[in-house]
XYZ file of C-alpha atoms in Angstrom:
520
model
C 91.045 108.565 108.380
C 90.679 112.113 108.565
C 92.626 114.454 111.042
C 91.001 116.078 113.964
C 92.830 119.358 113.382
C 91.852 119.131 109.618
C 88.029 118.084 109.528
C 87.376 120.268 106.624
C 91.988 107.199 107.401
C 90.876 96.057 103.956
C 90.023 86.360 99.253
C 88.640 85.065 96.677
C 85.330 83.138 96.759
C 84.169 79.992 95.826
C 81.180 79.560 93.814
C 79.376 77.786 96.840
C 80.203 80.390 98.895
C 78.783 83.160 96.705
C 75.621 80.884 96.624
C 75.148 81.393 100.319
C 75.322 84.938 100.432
C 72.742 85.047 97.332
C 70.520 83.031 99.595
C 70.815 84.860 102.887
C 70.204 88.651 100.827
C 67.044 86.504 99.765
C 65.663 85.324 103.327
C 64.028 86.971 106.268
C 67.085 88.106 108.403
C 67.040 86.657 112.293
C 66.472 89.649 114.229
C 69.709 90.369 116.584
C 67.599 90.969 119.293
C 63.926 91.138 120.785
C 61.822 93.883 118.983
C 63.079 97.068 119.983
C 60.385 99.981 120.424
C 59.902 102.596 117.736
C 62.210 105.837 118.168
C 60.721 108.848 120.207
C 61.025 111.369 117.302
C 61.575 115.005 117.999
C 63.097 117.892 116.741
C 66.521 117.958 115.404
C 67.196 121.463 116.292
C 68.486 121.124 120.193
C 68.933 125.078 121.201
C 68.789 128.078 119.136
C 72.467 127.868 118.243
C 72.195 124.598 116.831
C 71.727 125.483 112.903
C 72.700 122.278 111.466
C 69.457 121.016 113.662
C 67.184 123.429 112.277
C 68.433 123.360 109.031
C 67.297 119.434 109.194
C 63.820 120.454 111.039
C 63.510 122.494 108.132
C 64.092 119.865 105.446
C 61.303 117.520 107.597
C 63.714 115.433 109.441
C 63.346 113.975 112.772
C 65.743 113.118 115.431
C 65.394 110.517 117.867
C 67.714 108.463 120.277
C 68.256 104.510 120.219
C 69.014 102.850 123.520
C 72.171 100.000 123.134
C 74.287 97.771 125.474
C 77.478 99.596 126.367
C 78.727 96.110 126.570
C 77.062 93.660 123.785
C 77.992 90.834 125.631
C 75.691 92.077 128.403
C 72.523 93.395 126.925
C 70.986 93.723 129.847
C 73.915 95.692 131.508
C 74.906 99.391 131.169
C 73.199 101.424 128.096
C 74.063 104.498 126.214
C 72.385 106.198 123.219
C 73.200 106.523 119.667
C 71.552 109.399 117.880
C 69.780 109.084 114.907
C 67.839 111.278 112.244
C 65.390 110.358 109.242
C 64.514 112.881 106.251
C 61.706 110.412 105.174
C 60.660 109.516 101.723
C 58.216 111.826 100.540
C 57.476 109.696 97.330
C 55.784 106.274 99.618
C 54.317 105.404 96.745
C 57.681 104.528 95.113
C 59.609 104.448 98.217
C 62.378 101.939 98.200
C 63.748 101.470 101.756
C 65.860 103.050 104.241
C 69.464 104.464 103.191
C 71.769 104.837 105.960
C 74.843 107.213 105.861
C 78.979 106.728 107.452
C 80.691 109.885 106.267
C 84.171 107.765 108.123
C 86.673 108.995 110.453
C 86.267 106.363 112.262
C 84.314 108.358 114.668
C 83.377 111.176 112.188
C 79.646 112.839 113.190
C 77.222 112.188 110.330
C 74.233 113.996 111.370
C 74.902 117.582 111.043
C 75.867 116.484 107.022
C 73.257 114.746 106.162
C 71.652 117.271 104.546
C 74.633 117.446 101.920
C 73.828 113.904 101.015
C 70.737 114.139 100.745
C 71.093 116.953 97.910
C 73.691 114.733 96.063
C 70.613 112.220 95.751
C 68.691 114.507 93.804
C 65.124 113.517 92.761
C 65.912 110.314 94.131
C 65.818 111.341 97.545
C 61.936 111.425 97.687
C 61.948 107.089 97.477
C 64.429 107.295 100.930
C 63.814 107.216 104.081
C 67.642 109.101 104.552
C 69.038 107.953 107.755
C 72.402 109.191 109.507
C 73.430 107.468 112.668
C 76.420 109.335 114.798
C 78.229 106.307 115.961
C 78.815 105.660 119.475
C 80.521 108.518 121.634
C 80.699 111.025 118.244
C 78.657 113.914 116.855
C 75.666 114.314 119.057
C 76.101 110.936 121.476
C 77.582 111.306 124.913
C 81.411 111.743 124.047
C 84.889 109.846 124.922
C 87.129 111.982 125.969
C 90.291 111.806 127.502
C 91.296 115.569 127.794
C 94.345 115.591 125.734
C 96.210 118.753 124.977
C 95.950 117.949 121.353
C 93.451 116.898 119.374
C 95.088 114.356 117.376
C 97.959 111.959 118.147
C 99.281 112.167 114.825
C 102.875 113.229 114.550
C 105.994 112.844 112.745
C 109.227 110.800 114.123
C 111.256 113.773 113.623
C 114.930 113.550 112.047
C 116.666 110.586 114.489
C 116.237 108.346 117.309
C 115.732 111.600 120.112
C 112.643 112.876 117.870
C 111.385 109.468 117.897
C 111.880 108.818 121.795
C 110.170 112.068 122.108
C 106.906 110.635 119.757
C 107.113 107.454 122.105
C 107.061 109.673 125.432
C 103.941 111.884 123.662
C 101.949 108.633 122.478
C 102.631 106.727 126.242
C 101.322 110.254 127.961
C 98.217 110.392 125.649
C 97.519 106.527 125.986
C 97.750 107.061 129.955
C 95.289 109.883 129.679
C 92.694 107.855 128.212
C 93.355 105.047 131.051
C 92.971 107.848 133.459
C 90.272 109.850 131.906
C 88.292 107.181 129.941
C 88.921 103.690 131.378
C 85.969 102.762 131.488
C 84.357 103.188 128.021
C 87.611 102.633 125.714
C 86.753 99.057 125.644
C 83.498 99.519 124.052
C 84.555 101.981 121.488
C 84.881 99.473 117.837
C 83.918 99.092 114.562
C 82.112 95.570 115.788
C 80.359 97.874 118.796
C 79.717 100.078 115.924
C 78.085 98.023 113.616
C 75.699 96.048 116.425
C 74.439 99.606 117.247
C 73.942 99.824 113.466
C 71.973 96.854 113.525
C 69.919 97.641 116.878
C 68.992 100.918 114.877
C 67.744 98.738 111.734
C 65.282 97.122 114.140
C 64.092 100.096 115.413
C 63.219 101.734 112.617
C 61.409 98.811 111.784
C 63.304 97.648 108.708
C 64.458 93.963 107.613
C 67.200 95.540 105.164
C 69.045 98.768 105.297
C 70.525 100.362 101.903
C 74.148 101.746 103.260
C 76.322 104.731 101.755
C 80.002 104.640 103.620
C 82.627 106.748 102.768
C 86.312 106.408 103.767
C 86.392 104.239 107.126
C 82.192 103.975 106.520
C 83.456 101.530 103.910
C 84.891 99.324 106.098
C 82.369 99.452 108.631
C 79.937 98.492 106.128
C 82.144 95.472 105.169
C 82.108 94.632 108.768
C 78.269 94.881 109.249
C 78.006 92.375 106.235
C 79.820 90.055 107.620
C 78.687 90.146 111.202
C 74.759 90.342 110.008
C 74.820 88.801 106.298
C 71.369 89.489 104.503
C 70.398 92.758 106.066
C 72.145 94.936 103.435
C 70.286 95.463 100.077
C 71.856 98.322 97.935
C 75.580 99.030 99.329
C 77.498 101.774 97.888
C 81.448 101.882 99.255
C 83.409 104.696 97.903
C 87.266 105.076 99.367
C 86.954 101.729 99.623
C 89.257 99.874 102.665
C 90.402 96.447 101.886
C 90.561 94.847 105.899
C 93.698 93.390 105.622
C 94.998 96.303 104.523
C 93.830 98.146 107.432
C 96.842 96.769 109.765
C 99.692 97.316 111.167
C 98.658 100.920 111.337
C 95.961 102.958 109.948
C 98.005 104.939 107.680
C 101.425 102.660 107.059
C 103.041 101.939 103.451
C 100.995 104.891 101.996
C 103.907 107.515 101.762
C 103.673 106.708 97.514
C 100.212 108.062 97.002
C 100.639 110.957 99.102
C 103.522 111.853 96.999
C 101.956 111.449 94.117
C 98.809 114.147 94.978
C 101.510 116.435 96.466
C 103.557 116.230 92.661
C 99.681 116.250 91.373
C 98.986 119.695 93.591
C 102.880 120.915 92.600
C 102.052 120.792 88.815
C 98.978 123.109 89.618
C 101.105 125.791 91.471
C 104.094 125.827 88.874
C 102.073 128.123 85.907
C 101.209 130.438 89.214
C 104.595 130.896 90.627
C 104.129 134.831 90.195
C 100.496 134.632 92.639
C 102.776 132.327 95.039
C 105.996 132.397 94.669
C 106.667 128.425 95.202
C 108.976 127.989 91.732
C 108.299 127.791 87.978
C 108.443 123.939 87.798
C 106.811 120.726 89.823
C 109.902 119.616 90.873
C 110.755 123.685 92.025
C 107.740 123.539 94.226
C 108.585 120.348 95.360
C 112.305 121.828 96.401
C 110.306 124.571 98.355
C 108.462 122.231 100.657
C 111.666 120.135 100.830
C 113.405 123.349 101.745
C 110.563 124.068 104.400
C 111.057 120.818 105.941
C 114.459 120.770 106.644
C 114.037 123.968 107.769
C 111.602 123.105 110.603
C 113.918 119.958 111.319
C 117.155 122.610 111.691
C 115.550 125.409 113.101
C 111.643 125.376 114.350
C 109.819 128.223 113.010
C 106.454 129.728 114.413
C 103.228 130.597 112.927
C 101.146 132.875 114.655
C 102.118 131.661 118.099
C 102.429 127.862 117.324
C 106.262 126.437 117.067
C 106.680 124.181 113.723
C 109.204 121.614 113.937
C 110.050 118.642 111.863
C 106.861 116.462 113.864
C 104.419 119.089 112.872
C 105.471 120.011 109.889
C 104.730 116.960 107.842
C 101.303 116.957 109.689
C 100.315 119.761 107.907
C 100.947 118.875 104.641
C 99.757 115.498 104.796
C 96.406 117.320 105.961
C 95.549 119.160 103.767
C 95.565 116.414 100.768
C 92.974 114.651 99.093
C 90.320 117.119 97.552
C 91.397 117.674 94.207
C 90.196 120.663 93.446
C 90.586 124.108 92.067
C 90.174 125.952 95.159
C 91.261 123.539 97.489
C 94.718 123.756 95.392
C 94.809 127.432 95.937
C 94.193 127.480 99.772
C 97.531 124.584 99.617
C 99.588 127.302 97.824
C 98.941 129.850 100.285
C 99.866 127.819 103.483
C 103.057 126.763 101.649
C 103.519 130.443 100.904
C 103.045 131.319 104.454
C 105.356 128.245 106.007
C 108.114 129.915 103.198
C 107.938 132.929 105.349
C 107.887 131.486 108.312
C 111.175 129.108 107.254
C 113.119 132.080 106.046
C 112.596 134.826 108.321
C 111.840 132.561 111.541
C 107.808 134.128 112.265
C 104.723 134.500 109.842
C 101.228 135.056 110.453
C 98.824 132.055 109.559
C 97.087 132.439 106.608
C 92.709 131.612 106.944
C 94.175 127.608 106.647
C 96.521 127.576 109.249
C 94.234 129.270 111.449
C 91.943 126.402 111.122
C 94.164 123.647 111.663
C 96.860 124.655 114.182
C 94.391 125.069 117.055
C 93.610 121.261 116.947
C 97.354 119.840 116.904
C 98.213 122.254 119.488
C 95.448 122.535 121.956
C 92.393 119.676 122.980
C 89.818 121.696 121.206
C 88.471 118.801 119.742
C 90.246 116.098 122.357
C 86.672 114.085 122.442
C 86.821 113.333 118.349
C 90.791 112.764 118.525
C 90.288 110.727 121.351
C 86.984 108.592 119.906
C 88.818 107.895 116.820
C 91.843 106.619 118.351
C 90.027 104.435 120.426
C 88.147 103.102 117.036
C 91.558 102.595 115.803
C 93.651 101.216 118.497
C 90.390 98.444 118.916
C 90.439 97.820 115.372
C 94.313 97.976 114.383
C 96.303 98.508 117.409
C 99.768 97.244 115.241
C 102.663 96.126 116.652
C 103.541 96.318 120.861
C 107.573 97.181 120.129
C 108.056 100.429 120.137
C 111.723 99.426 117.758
C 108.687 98.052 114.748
C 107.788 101.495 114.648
C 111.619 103.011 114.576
C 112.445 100.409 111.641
C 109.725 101.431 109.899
C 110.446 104.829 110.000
C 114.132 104.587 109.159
C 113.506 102.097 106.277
C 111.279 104.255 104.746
C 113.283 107.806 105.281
C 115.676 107.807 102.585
C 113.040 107.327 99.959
C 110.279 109.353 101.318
C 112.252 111.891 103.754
C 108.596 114.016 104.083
C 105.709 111.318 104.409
C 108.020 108.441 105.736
C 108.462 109.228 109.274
C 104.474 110.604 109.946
C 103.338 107.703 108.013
C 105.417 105.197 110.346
C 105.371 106.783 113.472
C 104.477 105.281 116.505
C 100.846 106.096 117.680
C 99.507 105.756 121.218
C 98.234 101.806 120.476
C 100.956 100.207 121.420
C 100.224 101.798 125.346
C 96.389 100.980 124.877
C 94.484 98.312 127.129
C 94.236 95.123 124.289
C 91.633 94.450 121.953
C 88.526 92.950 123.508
C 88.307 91.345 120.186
C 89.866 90.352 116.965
C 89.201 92.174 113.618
C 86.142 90.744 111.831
C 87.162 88.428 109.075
C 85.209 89.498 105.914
C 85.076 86.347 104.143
C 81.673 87.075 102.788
C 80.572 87.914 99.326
C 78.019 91.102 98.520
C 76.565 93.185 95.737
C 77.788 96.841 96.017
C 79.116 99.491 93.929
C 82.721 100.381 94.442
C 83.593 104.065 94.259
C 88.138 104.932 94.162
C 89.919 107.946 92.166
C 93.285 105.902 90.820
C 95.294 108.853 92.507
C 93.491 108.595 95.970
C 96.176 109.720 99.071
C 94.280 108.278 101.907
C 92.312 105.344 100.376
C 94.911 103.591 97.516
C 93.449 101.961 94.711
C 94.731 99.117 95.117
C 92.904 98.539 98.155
C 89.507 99.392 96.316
C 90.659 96.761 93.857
C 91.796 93.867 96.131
C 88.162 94.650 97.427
C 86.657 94.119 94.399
C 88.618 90.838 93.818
C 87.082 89.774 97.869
C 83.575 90.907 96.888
C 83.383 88.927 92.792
C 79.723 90.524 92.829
C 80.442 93.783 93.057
C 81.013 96.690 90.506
C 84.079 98.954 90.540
C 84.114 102.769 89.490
C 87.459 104.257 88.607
C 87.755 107.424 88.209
C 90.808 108.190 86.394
C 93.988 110.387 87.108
C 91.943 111.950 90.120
C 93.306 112.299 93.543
C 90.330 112.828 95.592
C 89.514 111.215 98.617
C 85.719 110.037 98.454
C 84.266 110.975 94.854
C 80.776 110.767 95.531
C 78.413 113.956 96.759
C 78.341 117.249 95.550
C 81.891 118.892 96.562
C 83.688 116.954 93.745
C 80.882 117.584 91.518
C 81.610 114.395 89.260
C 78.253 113.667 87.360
C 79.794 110.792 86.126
C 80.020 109.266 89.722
C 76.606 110.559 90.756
C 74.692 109.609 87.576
C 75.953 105.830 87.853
C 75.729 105.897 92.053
C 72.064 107.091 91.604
C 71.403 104.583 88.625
C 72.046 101.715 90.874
C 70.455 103.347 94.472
C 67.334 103.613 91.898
C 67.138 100.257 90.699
C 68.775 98.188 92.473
C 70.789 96.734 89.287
C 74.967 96.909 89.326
C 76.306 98.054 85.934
C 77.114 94.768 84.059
C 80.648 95.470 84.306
C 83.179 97.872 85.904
C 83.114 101.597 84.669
C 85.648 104.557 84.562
C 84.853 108.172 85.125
C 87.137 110.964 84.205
C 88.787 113.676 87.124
C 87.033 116.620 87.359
C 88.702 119.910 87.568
C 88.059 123.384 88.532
C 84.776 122.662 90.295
C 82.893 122.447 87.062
C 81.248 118.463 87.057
C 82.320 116.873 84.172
C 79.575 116.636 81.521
C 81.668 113.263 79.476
C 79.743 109.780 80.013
C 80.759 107.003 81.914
C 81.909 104.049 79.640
C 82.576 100.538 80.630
C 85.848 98.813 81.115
C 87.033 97.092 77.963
């Protein structure tokens, strides 16, 4: 899951079962519907201020629009469009397929980046057809959007039971807005939804198998689309891998640990730079500064700029800003903590380039349509618990230990006040080939999810890479040519590694030059 204000988060088989899946990726997939007519290609570019778009019409890609049932149920019913665009393969000769993209969210566009994954292909992106599909009401489809003053629902409980009646008022008021504002496509916003447009768009562009990249939440809705439509995926690449049991009672619950651990990871970092920041001379020092920070904003609110920080935002912010793992990304942390130090000892500082970025979207609706899309996504998919008191417990039980993450990683979120699920979660009970991407130290994604994956999925391959605490390792920002090389290996030739490998962090934006090696 990645935050709106912040754009730059889940069974063993038998051996008959794992028979059955081997079968079906060998057989002529049923189509899910009646052939569907070829996309109406045009240019990407939709006005002159739309760079991404020309950037793509530069790089030969088309853009098109595939008609779906608002309501699957009733395919002849109500339609909207999904957007879609295609870099083709300008090898055909050695062309191996169509690779289709989920950069997560849920609801995150994918579009406007494809470009980025395209150069993290390298060479290898001549043999794809490289295909990103905006899911249904995100990026460049006709949007949800149920005006909210904020961008994102999440918030911390605050410091006792009035800060957390307050978080139960703010979730019930943004839950009504959607009933008010939205009623009438929240039901239709899902991962299933999501994944029967995916499947629409496979016929359309003619293809009886899709090759699928998903990062973050793109990993689950890949697990969903192989279980809803088994034998339609051939090379499947999952890195931040969600295990979908893991995915309830709430998106984010029980990971307070791993966020700790990157925020000691990112303290260690600033301690050797206390003179450029001021933040203290040891982890735990820098530590005792955002401790001190916090309890300031829970005593006293502070303001940045002209936004108020209290004990629900605060935690927000630091949680958001988590999950890169690198060099610079490190530095930009030490200057907002720097900034909220000001701020929490003389009562007013000015934002620093970060805070400018992010406080807009918690405090005003400048990107309400995303916040509300992905909430939807998440309240269809994992709406937790109705009682308001689950969410209270939660937060108190896990206060003492974890007195920054605990009560924004428990808090209540608007799903208990949403309409009910038209469904239930798909079970993935299925069995695929795919390559398994998860740093050890990742905050949003744990690694234990990527490896009770693994254990569902017996033919699959797990990387590791080791002591990192990125979020999504793959591409060209993390620069790990470990990952890419042994990603691009198997997107080549279609063979996993025999057995699970490790990769080492990289640091300091330089991509690390050691070779992979196999686990023992």
């Amino acid at each position: 899951m990645r935050l709106a204000c912040g754009k730059d988060t889940r069974v063993r088989l038998g051996a008959a079962t794992a028979v059955t899946a081997l079968l079906a990726l060998t057989a002529a997939p049923p189509s899910t519907a009646a052939a569907r007519p070829a996309p109406a290609w045009h240019s990407c570019a939709r006005d002159a201020q739309d760079t991404a778009g020309q950037e793509l019409d530069q790089a030969g890609a088309r853009c098109a629009e595939v008609k779906v049932p608002l309501d699957h149920t009733r395919p002849g019913g109500p339609s909207l469009t999904v957007a879609i665009a295609r870099i083709p393969a300008t090898d055909t000769a050695h062309r191996i397929g169509a690779l289709v993209v989920n950069e997560g969210g849920p609801a995150d566009p994918v579009i406007d980046y494809l470009l980025e994954r395209r150069a993290a292909l390298g060479d290898l992106a001549a043999r794809y057809d490289l295909v990103g599909v905006d899911p249904r009401f995100a990026g460049r489809n006709a949007p949800l959007d149920c005006r909210w003053p904020t961008s994102t629902y999440f918030r911390g409980a605050g410091e006792d039971r009035a800060g957390f009646d307050r978080m139960t008022a703010f979730q019930r008021d943004l839950a009504a807005k959607c009933r008010r504002n939205a009623a009438a496509l929240l039901p239709y916003a899902s991962t299933r939804n999501a994944a029967r447009d995916l499947d629409l768009v496979r016929t359309a562009l003619g293809e009886r198998r899709i090759s699928y990249l998903g990062i973050s939440y793109g990993t689950y809705l890949g697990e969903v689309y192989t279980a809803m439509f088994p034998g339609r995926t051939d090379r499947m690449v999952l890195d931040g891998v969600h295990e979908p049991h893991r995915l309830a009672p709430w998106a984010e619950y029980g990971t307070e640990e791993v966020n700790e651990n990157a925020l000691r990871h990112w303290a260690r970092w600033a301690a050797p730079r206390d003179a450029a920041y001021g933040l203290g001379a040891t982890a735990d020092a820098v530590l005792a500064t955002v401790d001190r920070i916090r309890t300031a904003a829970a005593r006293r609110p502070f303001t940045v700029g002209t936004y108020r920080i209290d004990a629900h935002l605060l935690p927000v912010l630091v949680y958001g800003v988590l999950g890169d793992d690198l060099a610079r990304s490190d530095a930009d942390i030490a200057v907002m903590v720097a900034t909220l130090k000001q701020a929490a000892e003389t009562g007013h500082a000015e934002p620093d380039p970060g805070l400018a970025d992010m406080l807009p979207g918690l405090f005003t609706g400048q990107y309400s349509a995303y916040g509300s899309t992905q909430t939807a996504y998440l309240c269809a998919d994992t709406p937790g618990p109705r009682d308001p008191e689950v969410y209270r417990l939660a937060v108190e039980r896990s206060r003492a230990a974890h007195p920054l993450f605990g009560p924004v990683l428990n808090d209540i979120t608007p799903c208990p006040f949403w309409p009910a699920p038209r469904e239930r979660p798909t079970a993935v009970d299925n069995d695929v080939p795919a390559l398994m991407v998860n740093a050890t130290g990742d905050p949003r994604v744990p690694y234990t999810e990527a490896l009770a994956m693994h254990t569902r999925w017996p033919s699959s391959r797990l990387i590791t890479v080791e002591n990192s605490y990125r979020h999504a390792v793959y591409g060209l920002a993390y620069g790990s040519a470990c990952v890419n090389g042994a990603v691009n290996a198997y997107l080549a030739d279609g063979r996993l590694p025999g057995t699970d490998l490790r990769c080492p962090a990289t640091r300091d934006d330089v991509p690390s030059t050691r070779p992979v090696r196999q686990v023992p």
